CSV table of C-alpha atoms in Angstrom, one decimal:
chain,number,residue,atom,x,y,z
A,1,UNK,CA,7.7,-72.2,35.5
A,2,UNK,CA,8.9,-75.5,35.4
A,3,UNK,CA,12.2,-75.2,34.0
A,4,UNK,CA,15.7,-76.2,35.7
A,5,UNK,CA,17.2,-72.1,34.8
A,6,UNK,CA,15.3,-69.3,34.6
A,7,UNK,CA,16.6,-66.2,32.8
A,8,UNK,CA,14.4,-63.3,33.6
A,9,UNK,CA,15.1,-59.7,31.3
A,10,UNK,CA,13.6,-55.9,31.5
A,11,UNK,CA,11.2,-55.6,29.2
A,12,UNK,CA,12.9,-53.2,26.3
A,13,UNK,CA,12.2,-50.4,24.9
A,14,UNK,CA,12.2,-51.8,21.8
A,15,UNK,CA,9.8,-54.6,21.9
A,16,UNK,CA,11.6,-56.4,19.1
A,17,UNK,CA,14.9,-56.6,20.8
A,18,UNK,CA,13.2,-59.0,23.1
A,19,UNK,CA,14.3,-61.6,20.4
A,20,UNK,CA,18.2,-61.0,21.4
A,21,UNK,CA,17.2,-62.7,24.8
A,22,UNK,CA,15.5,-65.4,23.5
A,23,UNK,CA,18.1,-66.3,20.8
A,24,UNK,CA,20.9,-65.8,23.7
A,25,UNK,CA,19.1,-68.3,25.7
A,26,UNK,CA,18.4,-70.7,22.6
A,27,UNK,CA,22.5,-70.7,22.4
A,28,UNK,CA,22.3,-71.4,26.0
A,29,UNK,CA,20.2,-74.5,25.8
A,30,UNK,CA,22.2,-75.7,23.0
A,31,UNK,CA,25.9,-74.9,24.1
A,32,UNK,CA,25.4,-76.3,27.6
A,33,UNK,CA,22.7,-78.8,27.0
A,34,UNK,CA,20.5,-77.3,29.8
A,35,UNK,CA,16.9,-76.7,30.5
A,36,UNK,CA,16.6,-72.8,30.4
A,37,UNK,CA,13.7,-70.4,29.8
A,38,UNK,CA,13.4,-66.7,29.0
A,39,UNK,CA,11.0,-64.7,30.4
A,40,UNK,CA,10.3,-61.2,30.9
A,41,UNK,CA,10.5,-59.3,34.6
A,42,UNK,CA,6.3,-58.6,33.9
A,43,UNK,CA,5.7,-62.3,32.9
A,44,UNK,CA,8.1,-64.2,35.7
A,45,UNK,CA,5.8,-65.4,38.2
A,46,UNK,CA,8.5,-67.5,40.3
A,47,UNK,CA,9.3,-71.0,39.9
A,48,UNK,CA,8.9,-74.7,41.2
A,49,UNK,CA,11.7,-76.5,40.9
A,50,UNK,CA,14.5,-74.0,39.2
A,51,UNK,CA,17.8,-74.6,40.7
A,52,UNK,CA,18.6,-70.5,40.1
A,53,UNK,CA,17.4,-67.2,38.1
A,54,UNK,CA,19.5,-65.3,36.3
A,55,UNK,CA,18.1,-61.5,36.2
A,56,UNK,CA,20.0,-59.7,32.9
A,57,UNK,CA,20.8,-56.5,35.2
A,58,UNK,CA,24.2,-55.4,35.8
A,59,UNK,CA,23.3,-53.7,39.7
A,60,UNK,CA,21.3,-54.2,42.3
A,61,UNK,CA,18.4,-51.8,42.9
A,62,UNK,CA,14.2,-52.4,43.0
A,63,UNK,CA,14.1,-55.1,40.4
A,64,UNK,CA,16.8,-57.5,42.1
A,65,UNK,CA,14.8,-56.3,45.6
A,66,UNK,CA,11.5,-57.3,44.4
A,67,UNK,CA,12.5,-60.5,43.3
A,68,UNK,CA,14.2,-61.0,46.9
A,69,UNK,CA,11.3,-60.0,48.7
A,70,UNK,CA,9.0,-62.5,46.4
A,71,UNK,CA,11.6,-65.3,47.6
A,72,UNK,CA,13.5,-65.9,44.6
A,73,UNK,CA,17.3,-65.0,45.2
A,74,UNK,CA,18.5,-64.0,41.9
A,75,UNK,CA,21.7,-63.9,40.3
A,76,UNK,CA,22.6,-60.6,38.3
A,77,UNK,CA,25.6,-60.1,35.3
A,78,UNK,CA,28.7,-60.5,37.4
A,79,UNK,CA,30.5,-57.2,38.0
A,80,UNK,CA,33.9,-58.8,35.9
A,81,UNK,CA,31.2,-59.7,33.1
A,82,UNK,CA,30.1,-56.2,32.4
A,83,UNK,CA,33.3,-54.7,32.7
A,84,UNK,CA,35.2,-57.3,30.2
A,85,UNK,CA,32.6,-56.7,27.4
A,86,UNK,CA,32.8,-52.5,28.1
A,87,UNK,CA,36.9,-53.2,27.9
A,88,UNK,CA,36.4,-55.5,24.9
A,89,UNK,CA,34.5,-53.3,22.6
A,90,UNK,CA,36.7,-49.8,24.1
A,91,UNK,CA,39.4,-52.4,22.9
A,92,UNK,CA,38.4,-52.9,19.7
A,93,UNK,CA,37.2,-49.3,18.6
A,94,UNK,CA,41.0,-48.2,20.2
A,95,UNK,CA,39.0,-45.9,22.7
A,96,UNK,CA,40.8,-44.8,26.7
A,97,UNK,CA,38.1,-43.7,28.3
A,98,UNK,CA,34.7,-43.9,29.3
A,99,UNK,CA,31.8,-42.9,31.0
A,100,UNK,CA,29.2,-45.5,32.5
A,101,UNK,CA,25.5,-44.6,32.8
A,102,UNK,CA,22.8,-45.9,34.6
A,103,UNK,CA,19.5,-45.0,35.2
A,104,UNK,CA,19.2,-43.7,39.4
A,105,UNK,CA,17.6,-46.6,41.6
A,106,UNK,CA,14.7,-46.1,43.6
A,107,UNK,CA,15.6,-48.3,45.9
A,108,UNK,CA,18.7,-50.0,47.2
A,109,UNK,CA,20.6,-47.0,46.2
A,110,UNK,CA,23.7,-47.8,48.2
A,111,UNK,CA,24.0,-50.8,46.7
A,112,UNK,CA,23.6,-49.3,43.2
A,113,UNK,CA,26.4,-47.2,44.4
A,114,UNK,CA,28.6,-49.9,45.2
A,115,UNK,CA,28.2,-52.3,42.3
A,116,UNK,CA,28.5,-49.8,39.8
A,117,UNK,CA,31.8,-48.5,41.1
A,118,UNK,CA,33.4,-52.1,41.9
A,119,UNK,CA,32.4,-51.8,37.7
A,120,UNK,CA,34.5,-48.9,37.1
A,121,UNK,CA,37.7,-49.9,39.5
A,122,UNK,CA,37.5,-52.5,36.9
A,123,UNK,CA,37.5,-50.7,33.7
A,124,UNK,CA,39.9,-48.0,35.3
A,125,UNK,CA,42.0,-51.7,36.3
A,126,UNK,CA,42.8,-51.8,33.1
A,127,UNK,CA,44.2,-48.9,32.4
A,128,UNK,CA,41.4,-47.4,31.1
A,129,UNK,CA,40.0,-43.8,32.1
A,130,UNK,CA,36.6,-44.8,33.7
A,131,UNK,CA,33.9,-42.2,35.5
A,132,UNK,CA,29.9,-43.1,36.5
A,133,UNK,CA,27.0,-40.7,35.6
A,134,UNK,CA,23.8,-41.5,37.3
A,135,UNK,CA,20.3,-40.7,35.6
A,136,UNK,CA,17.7,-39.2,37.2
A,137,UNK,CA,15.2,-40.0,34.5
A,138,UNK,CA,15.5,-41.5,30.7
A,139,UNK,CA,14.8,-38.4,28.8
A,140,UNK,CA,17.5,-36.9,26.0
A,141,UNK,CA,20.0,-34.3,26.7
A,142,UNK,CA,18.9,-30.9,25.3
A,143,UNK,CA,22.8,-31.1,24.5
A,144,UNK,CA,25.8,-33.3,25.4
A,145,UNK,CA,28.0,-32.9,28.4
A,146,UNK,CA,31.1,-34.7,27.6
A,147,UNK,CA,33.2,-35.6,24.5
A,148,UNK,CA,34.0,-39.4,26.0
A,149,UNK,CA,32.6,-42.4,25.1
A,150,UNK,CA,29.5,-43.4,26.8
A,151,UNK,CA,28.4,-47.3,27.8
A,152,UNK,CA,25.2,-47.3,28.8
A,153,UNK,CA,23.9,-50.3,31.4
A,154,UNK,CA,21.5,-51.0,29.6
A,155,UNK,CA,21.1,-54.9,27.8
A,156,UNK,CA,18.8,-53.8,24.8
A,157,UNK,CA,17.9,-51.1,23.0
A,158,UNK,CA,15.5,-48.4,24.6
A,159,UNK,CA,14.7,-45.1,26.1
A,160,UNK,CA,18.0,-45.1,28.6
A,161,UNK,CA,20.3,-46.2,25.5
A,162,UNK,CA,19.3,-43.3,24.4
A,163,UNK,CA,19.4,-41.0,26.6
A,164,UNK,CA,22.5,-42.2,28.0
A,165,UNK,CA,24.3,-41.8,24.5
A,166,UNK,CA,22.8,-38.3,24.2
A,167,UNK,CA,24.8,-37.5,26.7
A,168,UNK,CA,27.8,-37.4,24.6
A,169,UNK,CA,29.6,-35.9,20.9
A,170,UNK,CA,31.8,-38.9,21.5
A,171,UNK,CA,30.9,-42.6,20.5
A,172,UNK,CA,27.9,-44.5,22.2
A,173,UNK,CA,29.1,-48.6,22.8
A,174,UNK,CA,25.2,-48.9,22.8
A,175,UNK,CA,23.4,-51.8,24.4
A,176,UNK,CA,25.2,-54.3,26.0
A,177,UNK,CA,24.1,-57.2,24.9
A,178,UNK,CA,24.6,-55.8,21.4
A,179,UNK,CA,28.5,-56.3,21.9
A,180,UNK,CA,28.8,-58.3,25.0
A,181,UNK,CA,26.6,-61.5,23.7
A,182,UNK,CA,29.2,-63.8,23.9
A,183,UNK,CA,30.4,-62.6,27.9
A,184,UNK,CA,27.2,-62.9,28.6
A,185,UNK,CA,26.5,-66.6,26.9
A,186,UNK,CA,30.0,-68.0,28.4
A,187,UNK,CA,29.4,-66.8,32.1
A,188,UNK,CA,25.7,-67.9,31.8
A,189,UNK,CA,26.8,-71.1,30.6
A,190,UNK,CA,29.5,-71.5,32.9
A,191,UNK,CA,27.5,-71.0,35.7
A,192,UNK,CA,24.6,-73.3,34.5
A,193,UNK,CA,27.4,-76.2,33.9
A,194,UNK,CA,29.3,-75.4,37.3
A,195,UNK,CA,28.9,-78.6,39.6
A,196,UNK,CA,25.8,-77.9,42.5
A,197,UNK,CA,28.3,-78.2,45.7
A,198,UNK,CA,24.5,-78.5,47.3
A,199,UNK,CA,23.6,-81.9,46.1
């Protein structure tokens, strides 16, 4: 990959949703006036020349490790990113509360642990009512276990969207990217424009 940013997704559940990423990055390119690519975690194969990858996950955990241990140090969603879009959209459907879930690491697990509750001090920073729930795996709830509003970390549509919002009779924020596109496209091209202090 030859390309100056690379922005590197999960592959959804939902094949089709892969589109979101790829528009997201097209209004990327064109906001910022930058040389970005898309590419899925299975296709990425490193880079040349790339100044920095973005990976579209919101913790650390085996993903974010593999990449490290392949050499490529790269950047996840920003704690203050996540937590703005889940304040935004409780915001605007006049919801208090919420409960965050995520799908258990296999690896890195304290760092999971830590990223994920520097995203609820956030939410709760706000005045907000804010718990984690941790997945073990992505199957549906035989029945829900809580009446709040769920936000699952997920950025497309797939199997832990819905298991995640099974987990509820309340509302499901669904995934983020769904409501959170335009955090998402500011910090990404905020970043990407920010001076290189390296050069």
């Amino acid at each position: 990959m030859t390309a100056k940013f690379i922005v590197v997704y999960h592959e959804p559940g939902d094949p089709s949703e892969s589109e979101r990423v790829h528009k997201l990055v097209e209004q990327v390119r064109l906001l910022g006036d930058v040389d970005v690519e898309a590419v899925s975690l299975k296709k990425f194969t490193g880079c040349s020349n790339c100044r920095r990858v973005y990976l579209l996950m919101f913790t650390r955990g085996g993903h974010w490790l593999s990449l490290k241990e392949y050499g490529v140090d790269a950047v996840l969603v920003p704690p203050y990113v996540t937590a703005s879009a889940i304040i935004a959209e409780l915001d605007k459907r006049r919801l208090d509360s919420v409960m965050l879930v995520a799908l258990r690491a296999k690896r890195l697990l304290d760092a999971q642990h830590y990223d994920l509750e520097l995203i609820r001090k956030l939410v709760a920073a706000k005045g907000l009512d804010a718990e984690v729930r941790l997945l073990d795996e992505m199957s549906t709830a035989k029945k829900p276990e809580t009446t709040k509003p769920v936000a699952p970390l997920a950025l497309l549509s797939g199997r832990l969207v819905r298991a995640a919002c099974s987990l509820t009779e309340g509302p499901c924020l669904g995934p983020l990217l769904h409501y959170g596109w335009w955090h998402i496209l500011s910090w990404l091209v905020s970043d990407m424009l920010a001076p290189d202090i390296t050069t």
